PDB file of C-alpha atoms in Angstrom:
ATOM      1  CA  ASP A   1      22.715  73.300 -60.343  1.00 54.00           C
ATOM      2  CA  ALA A   2      23.817  75.591 -57.527  1.00 61.00           C
ATOM      3  CA  ALA A   3      22.673  78.676 -59.464  1.00 57.00           C
ATOM      4  CA  PHE A   4      19.060  77.553 -59.142  1.00 56.00           C
ATOM      5  CA  LYS A   5      19.336  77.515 -55.351  1.00 60.00           C
ATOM      6  CA  ARG A   6      20.434  81.147 -55.043  1.00 59.00           C
ATOM      7  CA  PRO A   7      17.554  83.469 -54.114  1.00 60.00           C
ATOM      8  CA  GLY A   8      16.163  85.508 -56.961  1.00 61.00           C
ATOM      9  CA  ARG A   9      17.759  83.472 -59.750  1.00 59.00           C
ATOM     10  CA  VAL A  10      14.667  81.633 -60.872  1.00 55.00           C
ATOM     11  CA  LYS A  11      11.277  83.240 -60.438  1.00 56.00           C
ATOM     12  CA  GLN A  12       9.108  80.394 -61.659  1.00 55.00           C
ATOM     13  CA  ILE A  13       9.574  77.034 -63.316  1.00 52.00           C
ATOM     14  CA  ARG A  14       6.560  75.491 -64.935  1.00 53.00           C
ATOM     15  CA  MET A  15       6.634  71.707 -64.722  1.00 56.00           C
ATOM     16  CA  GLU A  16       4.440  70.310 -67.462  1.00 67.00           C
ATOM     17  CA  ASN A  17       3.159  66.789 -67.706  1.00 79.00           C
ATOM     18  CA  LEU A  18       4.109  64.596 -70.616  1.00 84.00           C
ATOM     19  CA  ALA A  19       2.866  64.794 -74.179  1.00 87.00           C
ATOM     20  CA  TYR A  20       2.711  61.723 -76.423  1.00 92.00           C
ATOM     21  CA  ASP A  21       6.138  62.130 -78.057  1.00 93.00           C
ATOM     22  CA  GLU A  22       7.933  62.391 -74.708  1.00 92.00           C
ATOM     23  CA  PHE A  23       5.840  59.497 -73.373  1.00 94.00           C
ATOM     24  CA  LYS A  24       7.002  57.209 -76.179  1.00 95.00           C
ATOM     25  CA  GLN A  25      10.631  58.374 -76.003  1.00 95.00           C
ATOM     26  CA  MET A  26      10.790  57.694 -72.263  1.00 95.00           C
ATOM     27  CA  ILE A  27       9.312  54.224 -72.665  1.00 96.00           C
ATOM     28  CA  LEU A  28      11.783  53.315 -75.395  1.00 96.00           C
ATOM     29  CA  HIS A  29      14.622  54.679 -73.249  1.00 95.00           C
ATOM     30  CA  PHE A  30      13.686  52.891 -70.005  1.00 95.00           C
ATOM     31  CA  LEU A  31      12.520  49.663 -71.689  1.00 95.00           C
ATOM     32  CA  PRO A  32      15.085  49.240 -74.482  1.00 94.00           C
ATOM     33  CA  GLY A  33      14.483  45.518 -74.917  1.00 92.00           C
ATOM     34  CA  GLN A  34      12.213  42.705 -73.811  1.00 88.00           C
ATOM     35  CA  GLU A  35      12.835  39.022 -73.187  1.00 83.00           C
ATOM     36  CA  THR A  36      10.982  36.821 -75.642  1.00 77.00           C
ATOM     37  CA  VAL A  37      11.424  33.072 -76.007  1.00 79.00           C
ATOM     38  CA  GLY A  38      15.103  32.971 -75.130  1.00 80.00           C
ATOM     39  CA  HIS A  39      16.341  36.219 -76.661  1.00 86.00           C
ATOM     40  CA  LYS A  40      15.895  39.940 -76.246  1.00 88.00           C
ATOM     41  CA  LEU A  41      14.038  42.017 -78.835  1.00 90.00           C
ATOM     42  CA  PRO A  42      14.349  45.803 -79.058  1.00 93.00           C
ATOM     43  CA  THR A  43      11.190  47.441 -77.760  1.00 94.00           C
ATOM     44  CA  VAL A  44      11.116  49.721 -80.792  1.00 94.00           C
ATOM     45  CA  GLU A  45      10.546  46.623 -82.962  1.00 92.00           C
ATOM     46  CA  LEU A  46       7.672  45.536 -80.708  1.00 91.00           C
ATOM     47  CA  TRP A  47       6.034  48.986 -80.914  1.00 95.00           C
ATOM     48  CA  THR A  48       3.387  48.000 -83.456  1.00 95.00           C
ATOM     49  CA  GLN A  49       0.407  50.015 -84.698  1.00 96.00           C
ATOM     50  CA  PRO A  50      -1.953  48.494 -82.066  1.00 96.00           C
ATOM     51  CA  ILE A  51       0.557  49.360 -79.289  1.00 96.00           C
ATOM     52  CA  ASP A  52       0.851  52.881 -80.687  1.00 96.00           C
ATOM     53  CA  GLU A  53      -2.936  53.254 -80.720  1.00 96.00           C
ATOM     54  CA  LEU A  54      -3.173  51.982 -77.121  1.00 96.00           C
ATOM     55  CA  ALA A  55      -0.417  54.382 -76.037  1.00 96.00           C
ATOM     56  CA  GLN A  56      -2.204  57.302 -77.696  1.00 96.00           C
ATOM     57  CA  LEU A  57      -5.474  56.405 -75.938  1.00 96.00           C
ATOM     58  CA  VAL A  58      -3.695  56.210 -72.579  1.00 95.00           C
ATOM     59  CA  MET A  59      -2.098  59.602 -73.191  1.00 94.00           C
ATOM     60  CA  GLU A  60      -5.422  61.115 -74.257  1.00 94.00           C
ATOM     61  CA  ASP A  61      -6.890  60.035 -70.912  1.00 94.00           C
ATOM     62  CA  PHE A  62      -3.971  61.516 -68.971  1.00 92.00           C
ATOM     63  CA  LEU A  63      -4.185  64.765 -70.969  1.00 91.00           C
ATOM     64  CA  THR A  64      -7.938  64.977 -70.341  1.00 92.00           C
ATOM     65  CA  LEU A  65      -7.264  64.521 -66.630  1.00 91.00           C
ATOM     66  CA  GLN A  66      -4.561  67.181 -66.735  1.00 89.00           C
ATOM     67  CA  GLU A  67      -7.044  69.633 -68.261  1.00 88.00           C
ATOM     68  CA  LEU A  68      -9.314  69.067 -65.243  1.00 90.00           C
ATOM     69  CA  ARG A  69      -6.703  70.560 -62.926  1.00 86.00           C
ATOM     70  CA  THR A  70      -7.969  73.707 -61.261  1.00 84.00           C
ATOM     71  CA  SER A  71      -4.546  75.386 -61.089  1.00 79.00           C
ATOM     72  CA  ASP A  72      -0.810  74.751 -61.386  1.00 71.00           C
ATOM     73  CA  VAL A  73      -0.829  73.655 -57.740  1.00 72.00           C
ATOM     74  CA  ASP A  74      -3.831  71.321 -57.940  1.00 75.00           C
ATOM     75  CA  ARG A  75      -3.119  68.762 -55.216  1.00 82.00           C
ATOM     76  CA  ARG A  76      -4.988  65.907 -56.887  1.00 84.00           C
ATOM     77  CA  GLY A  77      -1.965  65.070 -59.043  1.00 85.00           C
ATOM     78  CA  LEU A  78      -3.884  64.732 -62.286  1.00 87.00           C
ATOM     79  CA  GLY A  79      -1.936  63.890 -65.427  1.00 89.00           C
ATOM     80  CA  LEU A  80       1.170  61.843 -66.165  1.00 90.00           C
ATOM     81  CA  SER A  81       4.395  63.357 -64.865  1.00 88.00           C
ATOM     82  CA  PRO A  82       7.814  62.272 -66.123  1.00 89.00           C
ATOM     83  CA  ALA A  83       8.607  60.961 -62.623  1.00 89.00           C
ATOM     84  CA  MET A  84       5.467  58.816 -62.538  1.00 92.00           C
ATOM     85  CA  LEU A  85       6.202  57.316 -65.951  1.00 94.00           C
ATOM     86  CA  GLU A  86       9.830  56.699 -64.990  1.00 94.00           C
ATOM     87  CA  ASP A  87       8.692  54.861 -61.855  1.00 95.00           C
ATOM     88  CA  CYS A  88       6.275  52.709 -63.871  1.00 95.00           C
ATOM     89  CA  CYS A  89       8.966  51.926 -66.458  1.00 95.00           C
ATOM     90  CA  ILE A  90      11.445  50.913 -63.759  1.00 95.00           C
ATOM     91  CA  ASN A  91       8.882  48.536 -62.255  1.00 96.00           C
ATOM     92  CA  ALA A  92       7.906  47.030 -65.625  1.00 95.00           C
ATOM     93  CA  GLU A  93       9.728  44.349 -67.581  1.00 92.00           C
ATOM     94  CA  SER A  94       7.604  44.649 -70.711  1.00 93.00           C
ATOM     95  CA  LEU A  95       5.152  46.906 -72.496  1.00 95.00           C
ATOM     96  CA  GLU A  96       2.354  44.712 -71.143  1.00 95.00           C
ATOM     97  CA  ASP A  97       3.620  45.262 -67.585  1.00 96.00           C
ATOM     98  CA  LEU A  98       3.920  48.993 -68.183  1.00 97.00           C
ATOM     99  CA  PHE A  99       0.386  49.454 -69.480  1.00 97.00           C
ATOM    100  CA  GLY A 100      -0.793  47.211 -66.630  1.00 96.00           C
ATOM    101  CA  LEU A 101       0.812  49.650 -64.155  1.00 96.00           C
ATOM    102  CA  LEU A 102      -0.615  52.731 -65.869  1.00 96.00           C
ATOM    103  CA  ARG A 103      -4.196  51.403 -65.825  1.00 95.00           C
ATOM    104  CA  PRO A 104      -4.741  51.564 -62.030  1.00 96.00           C
ATOM    105  CA  GLU A 105      -3.129  55.019 -61.980  1.00 94.00           C
ATOM    106  CA  LEU A 106      -5.649  56.211 -64.566  1.00 94.00           C
ATOM    107  CA  CYS A 107      -8.530  54.690 -62.582  1.00 94.00           C
ATOM    108  CA  SER A 108      -7.301  56.355 -59.391  1.00 94.00           C
ATOM    109  CA  GLN A 109      -6.975  59.728 -61.071  1.00 94.00           C
ATOM    110  CA  TRP A 110     -10.463  59.533 -62.601  1.00 93.00           C
ATOM    111  CA  LYS A 111     -11.854  58.925 -59.094  1.00 94.00           C
ATOM    112  CA  LYS A 112      -9.955  61.964 -57.781  1.00 91.00           C
ATOM    113  CA  ALA A 113     -11.295  64.096 -60.643  1.00 90.00           C
ATOM    114  CA  GLU A 114     -14.934  63.334 -59.884  1.00 85.00           C
TER     115      GLU A 114
END
């Protein structure tokens, strides 16, 4: 929006990382269906209780990392941003692929937080 570019219009925009609800909504949006044995199933139907529990654990880790940030401009990039999740979703073809992409990101962030 051009109004945002004009000096003095916006003093500060706080860009928060994702919470669980947004995390799940983005996944279901970017991965609407998955190929299974010759046909495509809606991801929402594959989102079982164990997947939900795994997703919540992943988000708990990212939220814990986010809390370790020293300020709003912490350069370590701790937490899960919408852009990072979008990138992972675009590069994944399934929930398994997605969680496989998020795992190394979590490991990398834990090393940065130490």
